[in-house]
PDB file of C-alpha atoms in Angstrom:
ATOM      1  CA  MET A1213      14.262 -13.511  29.603  1.00  0.00           C
ATOM      2  CA  ARG A1214      16.837 -14.216  26.924  1.00  0.00           C
ATOM      3  CA  GLU A1215      20.277 -12.771  27.575  1.00  0.00           C
ATOM      4  CA  PHE A1216      20.908  -9.717  25.375  1.00  0.00           C
ATOM      5  CA  ALA A1217      23.539  -7.111  24.540  1.00  0.00           C
ATOM      6  CA  TYR A1218      22.909  -3.432  25.198  1.00  0.00           C
ATOM      7  CA  GLU A1219      24.366  -0.326  23.638  1.00  0.00           C
ATOM      8  CA  ARG A1220      23.457   3.342  23.568  1.00  0.00           C
ATOM      9  CA  ALA A1221      23.198   5.015  20.160  1.00  0.00           C
ATOM     10  CA  HIS A1222      24.944   8.383  19.751  1.00  0.00           C
ATOM     11  CA  ASP A1223      23.524   9.364  16.359  1.00  0.00           C
ATOM     12  CA  VAL A1224      20.796   8.208  13.982  1.00  0.00           C
ATOM     13  CA  PRO A1225      23.082   6.753  11.261  1.00  0.00           C
ATOM     14  CA  GLY A1226      24.925   4.742  13.917  1.00  0.00           C
ATOM     15  CA  ALA A1227      21.700   3.326  15.327  1.00  0.00           C
ATOM     16  CA  VAL A1228      20.443   2.393  11.867  1.00  0.00           C
ATOM     17  CA  ALA A1229      23.758   0.746  11.015  1.00  0.00           C
ATOM     18  CA  VAL A1230      23.546  -1.558  14.048  1.00  0.00           C
ATOM     19  CA  LEU A1231      20.058  -2.749  13.095  1.00  0.00           C
ATOM     20  CA  GLY A1232      21.180  -3.201   9.486  1.00  0.00           C
ATOM     21  CA  ALA A1233      23.984  -5.501  10.605  1.00  0.00           C
ATOM     22  CA  ASP A1234      21.959  -7.451  13.180  1.00  0.00           C
ATOM     23  CA  PRO A1235      18.377  -8.456  12.301  1.00  0.00           C
ATOM     24  CA  GLU A1236      17.909  -9.774  15.849  1.00  0.00           C
ATOM     25  CA  ALA A1237      18.497  -6.318  17.352  1.00  0.00           C
ATOM     26  CA  ARG A1238      15.687  -3.964  18.443  1.00  0.00           C
ATOM     27  CA  TYR A1239      15.509  -0.253  19.152  1.00  0.00           C
ATOM     28  CA  LEU A1240      14.777   0.653  22.752  1.00  0.00           C
ATOM     29  CA  GLY A1241      12.918   3.889  23.497  1.00  0.00           C
ATOM     30  CA  GLY A1242      11.002   4.091  26.762  1.00  0.00           C
ATOM     31  CA  GLY A1243      10.759   0.291  26.878  1.00  0.00           C
ATOM     32  CA  THR A1244       7.300   0.390  28.465  1.00  0.00           C
ATOM     33  CA  ASN A1245       5.986  -2.306  26.118  1.00  0.00           C
ATOM     34  CA  LEU A1246       9.097  -3.989  24.706  1.00  0.00           C
ATOM     35  CA  VAL A1247      10.601  -4.900  28.079  1.00  0.00           C
ATOM     36  CA  ASP A1248       7.300  -6.422  29.258  1.00  0.00           C
ATOM     37  CA  LEU A1249       7.186  -8.537  26.094  1.00  0.00           C
ATOM     38  CA  MET A1250      10.796  -9.609  26.661  1.00  0.00           C
ATOM     39  CA  LYS A1251       9.956 -10.733  30.201  1.00  0.00           C
ATOM     40  CA  ALA A1252       7.066 -12.800  28.825  1.00  0.00           C
ATOM     41  CA  GLY A1253       9.278 -14.398  26.165  1.00  0.00           C
ATOM     42  CA  ILE A1254       7.289 -12.869  23.296  1.00  0.00           C
ATOM     43  CA  GLU A1255      10.132 -10.611  22.150  1.00  0.00           C
ATOM     44  CA  ARG A1256      13.614 -12.169  22.245  1.00  0.00           C
ATOM     45  CA  PRO A1257      16.089  -9.622  20.824  1.00  0.00           C
ATOM     46  CA  ALA A1258      19.785 -10.470  20.890  1.00  0.00           C
ATOM     47  CA  ARG A1259      20.689  -6.771  21.198  1.00  0.00           C
ATOM     48  CA  LEU A1260      18.974  -3.581  22.354  1.00  0.00           C
ATOM     49  CA  VAL A1261      19.999  -0.275  20.796  1.00  0.00           C
ATOM     50  CA  ASP A1262      18.956   2.506  23.166  1.00  0.00           C
ATOM     51  CA  VAL A1263      17.830   5.503  21.089  1.00  0.00           C
ATOM     52  CA  ARG A1264      16.520   7.578  23.991  1.00  0.00           C
ATOM     53  CA  ALA A1265      19.486  10.008  23.952  1.00  0.00           C
ATOM     54  CA  LEU A1266      19.244  10.795  20.232  1.00  0.00           C
ATOM     55  CA  PRO A1267      18.391  14.435  19.389  1.00  0.00           C
ATOM     56  CA  LEU A1268      14.802  13.561  18.437  1.00  0.00           C
ATOM     57  CA  ASP A1269      13.087  15.056  21.483  1.00  0.00           C
ATOM     58  CA  ARG A1270      11.681  18.337  20.191  1.00  0.00           C
ATOM     59  CA  VAL A1271       8.274  19.578  19.039  1.00  0.00           C
ATOM     60  CA  GLU A1272       8.717  22.179  16.305  1.00  0.00           C
ATOM     61  CA  ARG A1273       6.589  24.182  13.906  1.00  0.00           C
ATOM     62  CA  THR A1274       6.948  23.127  10.278  1.00  0.00           C
ATOM     63  CA  SER A1275       7.385  25.596   7.423  1.00  0.00           C
ATOM     64  CA  ALA A1276       3.904  24.547   6.218  1.00  0.00           C
ATOM     65  CA  GLY A1277       2.346  25.560   9.542  1.00  0.00           C
ATOM     66  CA  GLY A1278       1.998  22.139  11.153  1.00  0.00           C
ATOM     67  CA  LEU A1279       3.975  20.460  13.914  1.00  0.00           C
ATOM     68  CA  ARG A1280       6.895  18.053  13.751  1.00  0.00           C
ATOM     69  CA  ILE A1281       7.131  15.795  16.805  1.00  0.00           C
ATOM     70  CA  GLY A1282      10.433  14.026  17.435  1.00  0.00           C
ATOM     71  CA  ALA A1283      10.270  10.263  17.937  1.00  0.00           C
ATOM     72  CA  THR A1284      11.758  10.367  21.434  1.00  0.00           C
ATOM     73  CA  VAL A1285       9.439  13.084  22.768  1.00  0.00           C
ATOM     74  CA  THR A1286       7.849  11.536  25.837  1.00  0.00           C
ATOM     75  CA  ASN A1287       4.095  11.147  26.077  1.00  0.00           C
ATOM     76  CA  SER A1288       4.074  13.511  29.062  1.00  0.00           C
ATOM     77  CA  ASP A1289       5.971  16.238  27.206  1.00  0.00           C
ATOM     78  CA  LEU A1290       3.747  15.845  24.158  1.00  0.00           C
ATOM     79  CA  ALA A1291       0.539  16.178  26.167  1.00  0.00           C
ATOM     80  CA  ALA A1292       1.869  19.261  27.985  1.00  0.00           C
ATOM     81  CA  HIS A1293       3.209  21.089  24.928  1.00  0.00           C
ATOM     82  CA  PRO A1294       1.303  24.384  24.512  1.00  0.00           C
ATOM     83  CA  GLU A1295       1.109  24.146  20.710  1.00  0.00           C
ATOM     84  CA  VAL A1296      -0.332  20.632  20.900  1.00  0.00           C
ATOM     85  CA  ARG A1297      -2.880  21.645  23.540  1.00  0.00           C
ATOM     86  CA  ARG A1298      -3.949  24.739  21.574  1.00  0.00           C
ATOM     87  CA  ARG A1299      -3.947  23.434  18.004  1.00  0.00           C
ATOM     88  CA  TYR A1300      -4.622  19.686  18.426  1.00  0.00           C
ATOM     89  CA  PRO A1301      -6.392  19.340  21.812  1.00  0.00           C
ATOM     90  CA  ALA A1302      -7.733  15.861  21.004  1.00  0.00           C
ATOM     91  CA  LEU A1303      -4.131  14.655  20.710  1.00  0.00           C
ATOM     92  CA  ALA A1304      -3.211  15.973  24.159  1.00  0.00           C
ATOM     93  CA  GLN A1305      -6.400  14.445  25.617  1.00  0.00           C
ATOM     94  CA  ALA A1306      -5.713  11.085  23.956  1.00  0.00           C
ATOM     95  CA  VAL A1307      -2.195  10.937  25.378  1.00  0.00           C
ATOM     96  CA  LEU A1308      -3.403  11.810  28.876  1.00  0.00           C
ATOM     97  CA  ALA A1309      -6.068   9.096  28.612  1.00  0.00           C
ATOM     98  CA  GLY A1310      -3.381   6.451  28.122  1.00  0.00           C
ATOM     99  CA  ALA A1311      -1.426   4.604  30.814  1.00  0.00           C
ATOM    100  CA  SER A1312      -0.275   6.128  34.115  1.00  0.00           C
ATOM    101  CA  GLY A1313       1.751   9.267  34.762  1.00  0.00           C
ATOM    102  CA  GLN A1314       4.857   7.195  35.432  1.00  0.00           C
ATOM    103  CA  LEU A1315       4.496   5.334  32.140  1.00  0.00           C
ATOM    104  CA  ARG A1316       3.820   8.531  30.196  1.00  0.00           C
ATOM    105  CA  ASN A1317       7.065   9.957  31.586  1.00  0.00           C
ATOM    106  CA  MET A1318       8.981   7.056  30.014  1.00  0.00           C
ATOM    107  CA  ALA A1319       6.991   6.180  26.870  1.00  0.00           C
ATOM    108  CA  THR A1320       7.952   7.840  23.585  1.00  0.00           C
ATOM    109  CA  VAL A1321       6.020   8.841  20.484  1.00  0.00           C
ATOM    110  CA  GLY A1322       7.866   6.403  18.222  1.00  0.00           C
ATOM    111  CA  GLY A1323       7.440   3.529  20.640  1.00  0.00           C
ATOM    112  CA  ASN A1324       3.769   4.286  21.153  1.00  0.00           C
ATOM    113  CA  LEU A1325       3.051   3.731  17.460  1.00  0.00           C
ATOM    114  CA  LEU A1326       4.875   0.381  17.528  1.00  0.00           C
ATOM    115  CA  GLN A1327       3.333  -1.055  20.698  1.00  0.00           C
ATOM    116  CA  ARG A1328       1.781  -4.492  20.317  1.00  0.00           C
ATOM    117  CA  THR A1329      -1.752  -5.674  20.994  1.00  0.00           C
ATOM    118  CA  ARG A1330      -2.880  -6.593  24.509  1.00  0.00           C
ATOM    119  CA  CYS A1331      -4.959  -9.564  23.280  1.00  0.00           C
ATOM    120  CA  GLY A1332      -4.675 -12.239  25.976  1.00  0.00           C
ATOM    121  CA  TYR A1333      -3.833 -14.964  23.463  1.00  0.00           C
ATOM    122  CA  PHE A1334      -0.949 -12.876  22.087  1.00  0.00           C
ATOM    123  CA  THR A1335       0.535 -12.264  25.521  1.00  0.00           C
ATOM    124  CA  ASP A1336       0.151 -15.902  26.680  1.00  0.00           C
ATOM    125  CA  VAL A1337       2.912 -17.945  25.059  1.00  0.00           C
ATOM    126  CA  SER A1338       1.170 -21.188  26.036  1.00  0.00           C
ATOM    127  CA  LYS A1339      -1.659 -20.393  23.596  1.00  0.00           C
ATOM    128  CA  PRO A1340      -1.718 -20.310  19.774  1.00  0.00           C
ATOM    129  CA  CYS A1341      -1.711 -16.876  18.125  1.00  0.00           C
ATOM    130  CA  ASN A1342      -1.294 -16.052  14.435  1.00  0.00           C
ATOM    131  CA  LYS A1343       0.176 -12.662  15.298  1.00  0.00           C
ATOM    132  CA  ARG A1344       2.880 -14.222  17.491  1.00  0.00           C
ATOM    133  CA  VAL A1345       3.363 -17.544  15.628  1.00  0.00           C
ATOM    134  CA  PRO A1346       2.088 -17.343  12.025  1.00  0.00           C
ATOM    135  CA  GLY A1347      -0.180 -20.239  11.096  1.00  0.00           C
ATOM    136  CA  SER A1348      -0.820 -21.374  14.679  1.00  0.00           C
ATOM    137  CA  GLY A1349      -4.438 -20.175  14.754  1.00  0.00           C
ATOM    138  CA  CYS A1350      -6.606 -17.554  16.431  1.00  0.00           C
ATOM    139  CA  PRO A1351      -8.444 -19.037  19.428  1.00  0.00           C
ATOM    140  CA  ALA A1352      -9.953 -15.612  20.199  1.00  0.00           C
ATOM    141  CA  VAL A1353     -12.483 -16.078  17.381  1.00  0.00           C
ATOM    142  CA  ARG A1354     -14.255 -18.796  19.385  1.00  0.00           C
ATOM    143  CA  GLY A1355     -12.828 -17.970  22.801  1.00  0.00           C
ATOM    144  CA  GLU A1356     -12.431 -14.763  24.808  1.00  0.00           C
ATOM    145  CA  HIS A1357     -13.107 -11.886  22.441  1.00  0.00           C
ATOM    146  CA  ARG A1358     -15.127  -9.386  24.447  1.00  0.00           C
ATOM    147  CA  ASN A1359     -12.652  -6.600  23.634  1.00  0.00           C
ATOM    148  CA  ALA A1360     -11.818  -7.794  20.105  1.00  0.00           C
ATOM    149  CA  ALA A1361     -12.147  -5.986  16.778  1.00  0.00           C
ATOM    150  CA  ILE A1362     -15.403  -5.262  14.977  1.00  0.00           C
ATOM    151  CA  LEU A1363     -13.861  -3.508  11.946  1.00  0.00           C
ATOM    152  CA  GLY A1364     -11.218  -4.734   9.505  1.00  0.00           C
ATOM    153  CA  ALA A1365     -10.630  -8.047  11.294  1.00  0.00           C
ATOM    154  CA  SER A1366     -10.281 -11.479   9.668  1.00  0.00           C
ATOM    155  CA  GLU A1367     -10.625 -15.112  10.657  1.00  0.00           C
ATOM    156  CA  HIS A1368      -6.867 -15.047  11.267  1.00  0.00           C
ATOM    157  CA  CYS A1369      -6.813 -12.261  13.859  1.00  0.00           C
ATOM    158  CA  VAL A1370      -9.327 -10.157  15.792  1.00  0.00           C
ATOM    159  CA  ALA A1371      -6.864  -8.278  18.016  1.00  0.00           C
ATOM    160  CA  VAL A1372      -7.096  -4.504  18.418  1.00  0.00           C
ATOM    161  CA  HIS A1373      -4.377  -1.861  18.461  1.00  0.00           C
ATOM    162  CA  PRO A1374      -3.991  -0.378  21.952  1.00  0.00           C
ATOM    163  CA  SER A1375      -2.755   3.153  21.192  1.00  0.00           C
ATOM    164  CA  ASP A1376      -4.793   6.200  22.215  1.00  0.00           C
ATOM    165  CA  MET A1377      -2.262   8.603  20.727  1.00  0.00           C
ATOM    166  CA  GLY A1378      -2.436   6.862  17.359  1.00  0.00           C
ATOM    167  CA  VAL A1379      -6.191   7.466  17.102  1.00  0.00           C
ATOM    168  CA  ALA A1380      -5.823  11.256  17.307  1.00  0.00           C
ATOM    169  CA  LEU A1381      -2.794  11.241  15.004  1.00  0.00           C
ATOM    170  CA  THR A1382      -4.833   9.264  12.462  1.00  0.00           C
ATOM    171  CA  ALA A1383      -7.697  11.772  12.599  1.00  0.00           C
ATOM    172  CA  PHE A1384      -5.248  14.580  11.786  1.00  0.00           C
ATOM    173  CA  ASP A1385      -3.465  12.842   8.869  1.00  0.00           C
ATOM    174  CA  ALA A1386      -0.119  12.456  10.610  1.00  0.00           C
ATOM    175  CA  VAL A1387       2.909  11.321   8.605  1.00  0.00           C
ATOM    176  CA  VAL A1388       5.616   9.042  10.042  1.00  0.00           C
ATOM    177  CA  GLU A1389       9.210   9.902   9.126  1.00  0.00           C
ATOM    178  CA  TYR A1390      11.898   7.228   9.306  1.00  0.00           C
ATOM    179  CA  GLU A1391      15.500   6.555   8.382  1.00  0.00           C
ATOM    180  CA  THR A1392      17.151   3.435   6.996  1.00  0.00           C
ATOM    181  CA  ALA A1393      20.635   2.653   5.710  1.00  0.00           C
ATOM    182  CA  ASP A1394      19.336   3.639   2.253  1.00  0.00           C
ATOM    183  CA  GLY A1395      18.156   7.077   3.370  1.00  0.00           C
ATOM    184  CA  THR A1396      15.051   8.757   4.725  1.00  0.00           C
ATOM    185  CA  GLY A1397      11.420   7.936   3.998  1.00  0.00           C
ATOM    186  CA  GLU A1398       7.922   8.671   5.200  1.00  0.00           C
ATOM    187  CA  LEU A1399       4.570   6.944   5.476  1.00  0.00           C
ATOM    188  CA  ALA A1400       1.141   8.461   5.967  1.00  0.00           C
ATOM    189  CA  LEU A1401      -0.177   7.017   9.215  1.00  0.00           C
ATOM    190  CA  GLY A1402      -3.155   5.698   7.253  1.00  0.00           C
ATOM    191  CA  ASP A1403      -0.713   3.482   5.328  1.00  0.00           C
ATOM    192  CA  PHE A1404       1.636   2.799   8.240  1.00  0.00           C
ATOM    193  CA  TYR A1405      -0.379  -0.145   9.637  1.00  0.00           C
ATOM    194  CA  ARG A1406      -1.019  -3.078   7.284  1.00  0.00           C
ATOM    195  CA  PRO A1407      -4.502  -4.579   6.935  1.00  0.00           C
ATOM    196  CA  VAL A1408      -4.657  -7.686   9.103  1.00  0.00           C
ATOM    197  CA  GLY A1409      -5.753 -10.106   6.324  1.00  0.00           C
ATOM    198  CA  ASP A1410      -4.020 -13.483   6.531  1.00  0.00           C
ATOM    199  CA  THR A1411      -0.696 -12.020   7.722  1.00  0.00           C
ATOM    200  CA  PRO A1412      -1.438 -10.520  11.151  1.00  0.00           C
ATOM    201  CA  HIS A1413       2.219 -10.922  12.177  1.00  0.00           C
ATOM    202  CA  LEU A1414       3.154  -8.217   9.629  1.00  0.00           C
ATOM    203  CA  GLU A1415       1.858  -5.155  11.420  1.00  0.00           C
ATOM    204  CA  THR A1416       3.459  -2.137   9.755  1.00  0.00           C
ATOM    205  CA  ALA A1417       4.821  -1.068   6.392  1.00  0.00           C
ATOM    206  CA  LEU A1418       8.106   0.149   7.913  1.00  0.00           C
ATOM    207  CA  PRO A1419      11.147  -1.203   6.028  1.00  0.00           C
ATOM    208  CA  ALA A1420      13.285  -3.690   7.964  1.00  0.00           C
ATOM    209  CA  GLY A1421      15.617  -1.905  10.371  1.00  0.00           C
ATOM    210  CA  ALA A1422      13.955   1.492   9.914  1.00  0.00           C
ATOM    211  CA  LEU A1423      14.139   3.926  12.816  1.00  0.00           C
ATOM    212  CA  ILE A1424      11.169   6.244  13.309  1.00  0.00           C
ATOM    213  CA  THR A1425      12.609   9.753  13.643  1.00  0.00           C
ATOM    214  CA  ALA A1426       9.503  11.973  13.808  1.00  0.00           C
ATOM    215  CA  VAL A1427       5.773  12.312  13.273  1.00  0.00           C
ATOM    216  CA  THR A1428       4.542  15.333  11.328  1.00  0.00           C
ATOM    217  CA  LEU A1429       1.092  16.847  11.726  1.00  0.00           C
ATOM    218  CA  PRO A1430      -0.031  18.927   8.737  1.00  0.00           C
ATOM    219  CA  PRO A1431      -1.808  22.217   9.437  1.00  0.00           C
ATOM    220  CA  ALA A1432      -5.497  21.571  10.147  1.00  0.00           C
ATOM    221  CA  PRO A1433      -7.552  24.514  11.461  1.00  0.00           C
ATOM    222  CA  VAL A1434     -10.447  22.146  12.275  1.00  0.00           C
ATOM    223  CA  ALA A1435      -8.179  20.309  14.743  1.00  0.00           C
ATOM    224  CA  ALA A1436      -8.367  23.272  17.154  1.00  0.00           C
ATOM    225  CA  HIS A1437     -11.998  22.244  17.712  1.00  0.00           C
ATOM    226  CA  SER A1438     -11.418  18.619  18.630  1.00  0.00           C
ATOM    227  CA  ARG A1439     -11.879  16.163  21.483  1.00  0.00           C
ATOM    228  CA  TYR A1440     -10.952  12.619  22.433  1.00  0.00           C
ATOM    229  CA  ARG A1441     -13.327  10.362  24.337  1.00  0.00           C
ATOM    230  CA  LYS A1442     -12.300   6.959  25.725  1.00  0.00           C
ATOM    231  CA  VAL A1443     -14.455   4.235  27.278  1.00  0.00           C
ATOM    232  CA  ARG A1444     -12.638   1.759  29.519  1.00  0.00           C
ATOM    233  CA  GLU A1445     -13.543  -0.759  32.179  1.00  0.00           C
ATOM    234  CA  ARG A1446     -12.129   1.305  35.059  1.00  0.00           C
ATOM    235  CA  ALA A1447     -11.432   4.998  35.447  1.00  0.00           C
ATOM    236  CA  SER A1448      -7.656   4.761  35.723  1.00  0.00           C
ATOM    237  CA  TYR A1449      -4.979   2.963  33.759  1.00  0.00           C
ATOM    238  CA  ALA A1450      -6.913   0.695  31.411  1.00  0.00           C
ATOM    239  CA  PHE A1451      -6.882   0.198  27.678  1.00  0.00           C
ATOM    240  CA  ALA A1452      -9.902   1.404  25.740  1.00  0.00           C
ATOM    241  CA  ILE A1453     -12.805  -0.821  24.795  1.00  0.00           C
ATOM    242  CA  GLY A1454     -13.836   1.957  22.439  1.00  0.00           C
ATOM    243  CA  SER A1455     -12.635   5.499  21.727  1.00  0.00           C
ATOM    244  CA  VAL A1456     -13.233   8.360  19.307  1.00  0.00           C
ATOM    245  CA  ALA A1457     -11.162  11.360  18.231  1.00  0.00           C
ATOM    246  CA  ALA A1458     -13.260  13.978  16.443  1.00  0.00           C
ATOM    247  CA  ALA A1459     -12.904  17.526  15.136  1.00  0.00           C
ATOM    248  CA  LEU A1460     -15.768  19.623  13.771  1.00  0.00           C
ATOM    249  CA  ASP A1461     -16.062  22.911  11.880  1.00  0.00           C
ATOM    250  CA  VAL A1462     -19.631  24.265  11.751  1.00  0.00           C
ATOM    251  CA  ARG A1463     -20.692  27.436   9.935  1.00  0.00           C
ATOM    252  CA  ASP A1464     -24.298  28.647   9.663  1.00  0.00           C
ATOM    253  CA  GLY A1465     -25.402  25.329  11.108  1.00  0.00           C
ATOM    254  CA  VAL A1466     -23.730  23.259   8.380  1.00  0.00           C
ATOM    255  CA  VAL A1467     -20.733  20.911   8.711  1.00  0.00           C
ATOM    256  CA  ARG A1468     -17.857  22.446   6.717  1.00  0.00           C
ATOM    257  CA  ASP A1469     -15.048  20.163   7.872  1.00  0.00           C
ATOM    258  CA  VAL A1470     -14.892  17.081  10.064  1.00  0.00           C
ATOM    259  CA  ARG A1471     -12.324  14.506  11.189  1.00  0.00           C
ATOM    260  CA  ILE A1472     -13.236  11.256  12.949  1.00  0.00           C
ATOM    261  CA  ALA A1473     -11.111   8.255  13.996  1.00  0.00           C
ATOM    262  CA  PHE A1474     -11.963   5.223  16.143  1.00  0.00           C
ATOM    263  CA  GLY A1475      -9.779   3.336  18.613  1.00  0.00           C
ATOM    264  CA  ALA A1476      -9.956  -0.194  20.077  1.00  0.00           C
ATOM    265  CA  VAL A1477     -12.194  -1.497  17.288  1.00  0.00           C
ATOM    266  CA  ALA A1478      -9.606  -2.690  14.725  1.00  0.00           C
ATOM    267  CA  SER A1479      -6.026  -3.877  14.400  1.00  0.00           C
ATOM    268  CA  ARG A1480      -5.055  -0.254  13.729  1.00  0.00           C
ATOM    269  CA  PRO A1481      -6.400   3.202  14.527  1.00  0.00           C
ATOM    270  CA  TRP A1482      -9.480   3.409  12.299  1.00  0.00           C
ATOM    271  CA  ARG A1483     -10.139   6.501  10.200  1.00  0.00           C
ATOM    272  CA  ALA A1484     -13.911   6.867   9.830  1.00  0.00           C
ATOM    273  CA  ARG A1485     -13.943   8.057   6.222  1.00  0.00           C
ATOM    274  CA  ALA A1486     -17.532   6.941   5.530  1.00  0.00           C
ATOM    275  CA  ALA A1487     -18.791   8.927   8.510  1.00  0.00           C
ATOM    276  CA  GLU A1488     -16.881  12.014   7.372  1.00  0.00           C
ATOM    277  CA  ARG A1489     -18.334  11.772   3.850  1.00  0.00           C
ATOM    278  CA  GLU A1490     -21.828  11.388   5.287  1.00  0.00           C
ATOM    279  CA  LEU A1491     -21.481  14.545   7.381  1.00  0.00           C
ATOM    280  CA  LEU A1492     -19.883  17.068   5.015  1.00  0.00           C
ATOM    281  CA  GLY A1493     -22.415  19.698   3.921  1.00  0.00           C
ATOM    282  CA  ARG A1494     -25.208  18.387   6.152  1.00  0.00           C
ATOM    283  CA  PRO A1495     -26.882  20.166   9.063  1.00  0.00           C
ATOM    284  CA  ALA A1496     -24.898  19.777  12.270  1.00  0.00           C
ATOM    285  CA  ASP A1497     -27.559  17.997  14.304  1.00  0.00           C
ATOM    286  CA  GLY A1498     -28.258  14.710  15.997  1.00  0.00           C
ATOM    287  CA  THR A1499     -29.831  13.112  12.936  1.00  0.00           C
ATOM    288  CA  SER A1500     -26.768  13.801  10.798  1.00  0.00           C
ATOM    289  CA  PHE A1501     -24.410  12.605  13.540  1.00  0.00           C
ATOM    290  CA  ALA A1502     -26.332   9.343  13.947  1.00  0.00           C
ATOM    291  CA  ASP A1503     -26.429   8.790  10.171  1.00  0.00           C
ATOM    292  CA  ALA A1504     -22.670   9.332  10.027  1.00  0.00           C
ATOM    293  CA  ALA A1505     -22.035   6.777  12.759  1.00  0.00           C
ATOM    294  CA  ASP A1506     -24.328   4.274  11.059  1.00  0.00           C
ATOM    295  CA  ALA A1507     -22.531   4.785   7.733  1.00  0.00           C
ATOM    296  CA  GLU A1508     -19.186   3.893   9.304  1.00  0.00           C
ATOM    297  CA  LEU A1509     -20.488   0.988  11.358  1.00  0.00           C
ATOM    298  CA  ALA A1510     -22.424  -0.552   8.466  1.00  0.00           C
ATOM    299  CA  GLU A1511     -19.391  -2.725   7.724  1.00  0.00           C
ATOM    300  CA  ALA A1512     -18.883  -3.764  11.351  1.00  0.00           C
ATOM    301  CA  SER A1513     -18.706  -7.519  11.876  1.00  0.00           C
ATOM    302  CA  ALA A1514     -19.126  -8.462  15.524  1.00  0.00           C
ATOM    303  CA  LEU A1515     -18.479 -11.754  17.292  1.00  0.00           C
ATOM    304  CA  PRO A1516     -20.958 -13.115  19.892  1.00  0.00           C
ATOM    305  CA  HIS A1517     -19.355 -11.350  22.853  1.00  0.00           C
ATOM    306  CA  ASN A1518     -18.284  -8.002  21.389  1.00  0.00           C
ATOM    307  CA  ALA A1519     -21.467  -6.932  19.596  1.00  0.00           C
ATOM    308  CA  TYR A1520     -21.893  -4.314  22.329  1.00  0.00           C
ATOM    309  CA  LYS A1521     -19.185  -2.275  20.646  1.00  0.00           C
ATOM    310  CA  VAL A1522     -21.456  -1.320  17.737  1.00  0.00           C
ATOM    311  CA  PRO A1523     -23.991   0.695  19.783  1.00  0.00           C
ATOM    312  CA  LEU A1524     -21.154   1.853  22.062  1.00  0.00           C
ATOM    313  CA  MET A1525     -19.297   3.445  19.166  1.00  0.00           C
ATOM    314  CA  ARG A1526     -22.508   4.880  17.697  1.00  0.00           C
ATOM    315  CA  ASN A1527     -23.328   6.578  20.986  1.00  0.00           C
ATOM    316  CA  LEU A1528     -19.747   7.830  21.388  1.00  0.00           C
ATOM    317  CA  VAL A1529     -19.753   9.450  17.952  1.00  0.00           C
ATOM    318  CA  VAL A1530     -23.124  11.149  18.450  1.00  0.00           C
ATOM    319  CA  ALA A1531     -22.222  12.401  21.947  1.00  0.00           C
ATOM    320  CA  LEU A1532     -18.805  13.746  20.962  1.00  0.00           C
ATOM    321  CA  LEU A1533     -20.024  15.499  17.797  1.00  0.00           C
ATOM    322  CA  THR A1534     -22.942  16.992  19.721  1.00  0.00           C
ATOM    323  CA  GLU A1535     -20.537  18.465  22.286  1.00  0.00           C
ATOM    324  CA  LEU A1536     -18.357  19.908  19.537  1.00  0.00           C
ATOM    325  CA  GLU A1537     -21.403  21.383  17.753  1.00  0.00           C
ATOM    326  CA  GLN A1538     -22.603  23.010  20.968  1.00  0.00           C
ATOM    327  CA  GLU A1539     -19.166  24.543  21.528  1.00  0.00           C
ATOM    328  CA  ALA A1540     -19.113  25.871  17.961  1.00  0.00           C
ATOM    329  CA  THR A1541     -22.478  27.645  18.323  1.00  0.00           C
ATOM    330  CA  ARG A1542     -21.905  29.309  21.717  1.00  0.00           C
TER     331      ARG A1542
END
């Protein structure tokens, strides 16, 4: 590990000022991903600015009726918050599906959104990787890609984003708030992650040195009827090979509102807009759910060893929407 300086930030402007003056500095939240990457030599910051003690650790109602989640709220506190569990249950379920209890006690909301891919070529510094070293190549395309992307990938990168939390936040149109030396700003989570294209090393649209301060969830009555379902290779502590966050509003047997997002199938949490369009106004039944899944997966492009993800995601969508429909009609 490279030797580095450490300091604890006492206020947001002070933290932002340090990053503005030192492009080799990094913010440190829970450190559950960054420190691992530092040990592996993938991240080599000259300075860590610890933001954990900043007053960004509250979940509050917004004047519009949504929730504002501070960037340093821990994953454990987020999952346990009564307003999150009641109004956005898929978000609480997604958080609890990620990592171990010990890691959730340390990990923060802001850090979760910025965690890096677990692709084996990215985490092995002896191998080429366009995300780690631009222009070096993507051996996953012809190598080990069983867990790689089937949506939105390119010949330059087929890695997937590992966040469970981000999938539910994407389904509910979350907005990321940040602060820079030039002032405050915000990004819809749908615009927060850049398409992978030929620049997979550029992962987000955050300005250089920006500090995430909060994530805002707009009011969404449909979110109270939501679930998160994750498929992984073992029951505890594993990243998803496919996941779905879904919310469904059914009246008189017809879909009136629906939200769907996929995880572990793209370089970012994937909002299933085509599936949502297919479902609105249709009968809430298995045929409609299957058609919606097929509409979204029509643009899937699988590699030889990850084609299983297409039927996996189709079955996940149909099963989850069926459960939500059955709950709505009880």
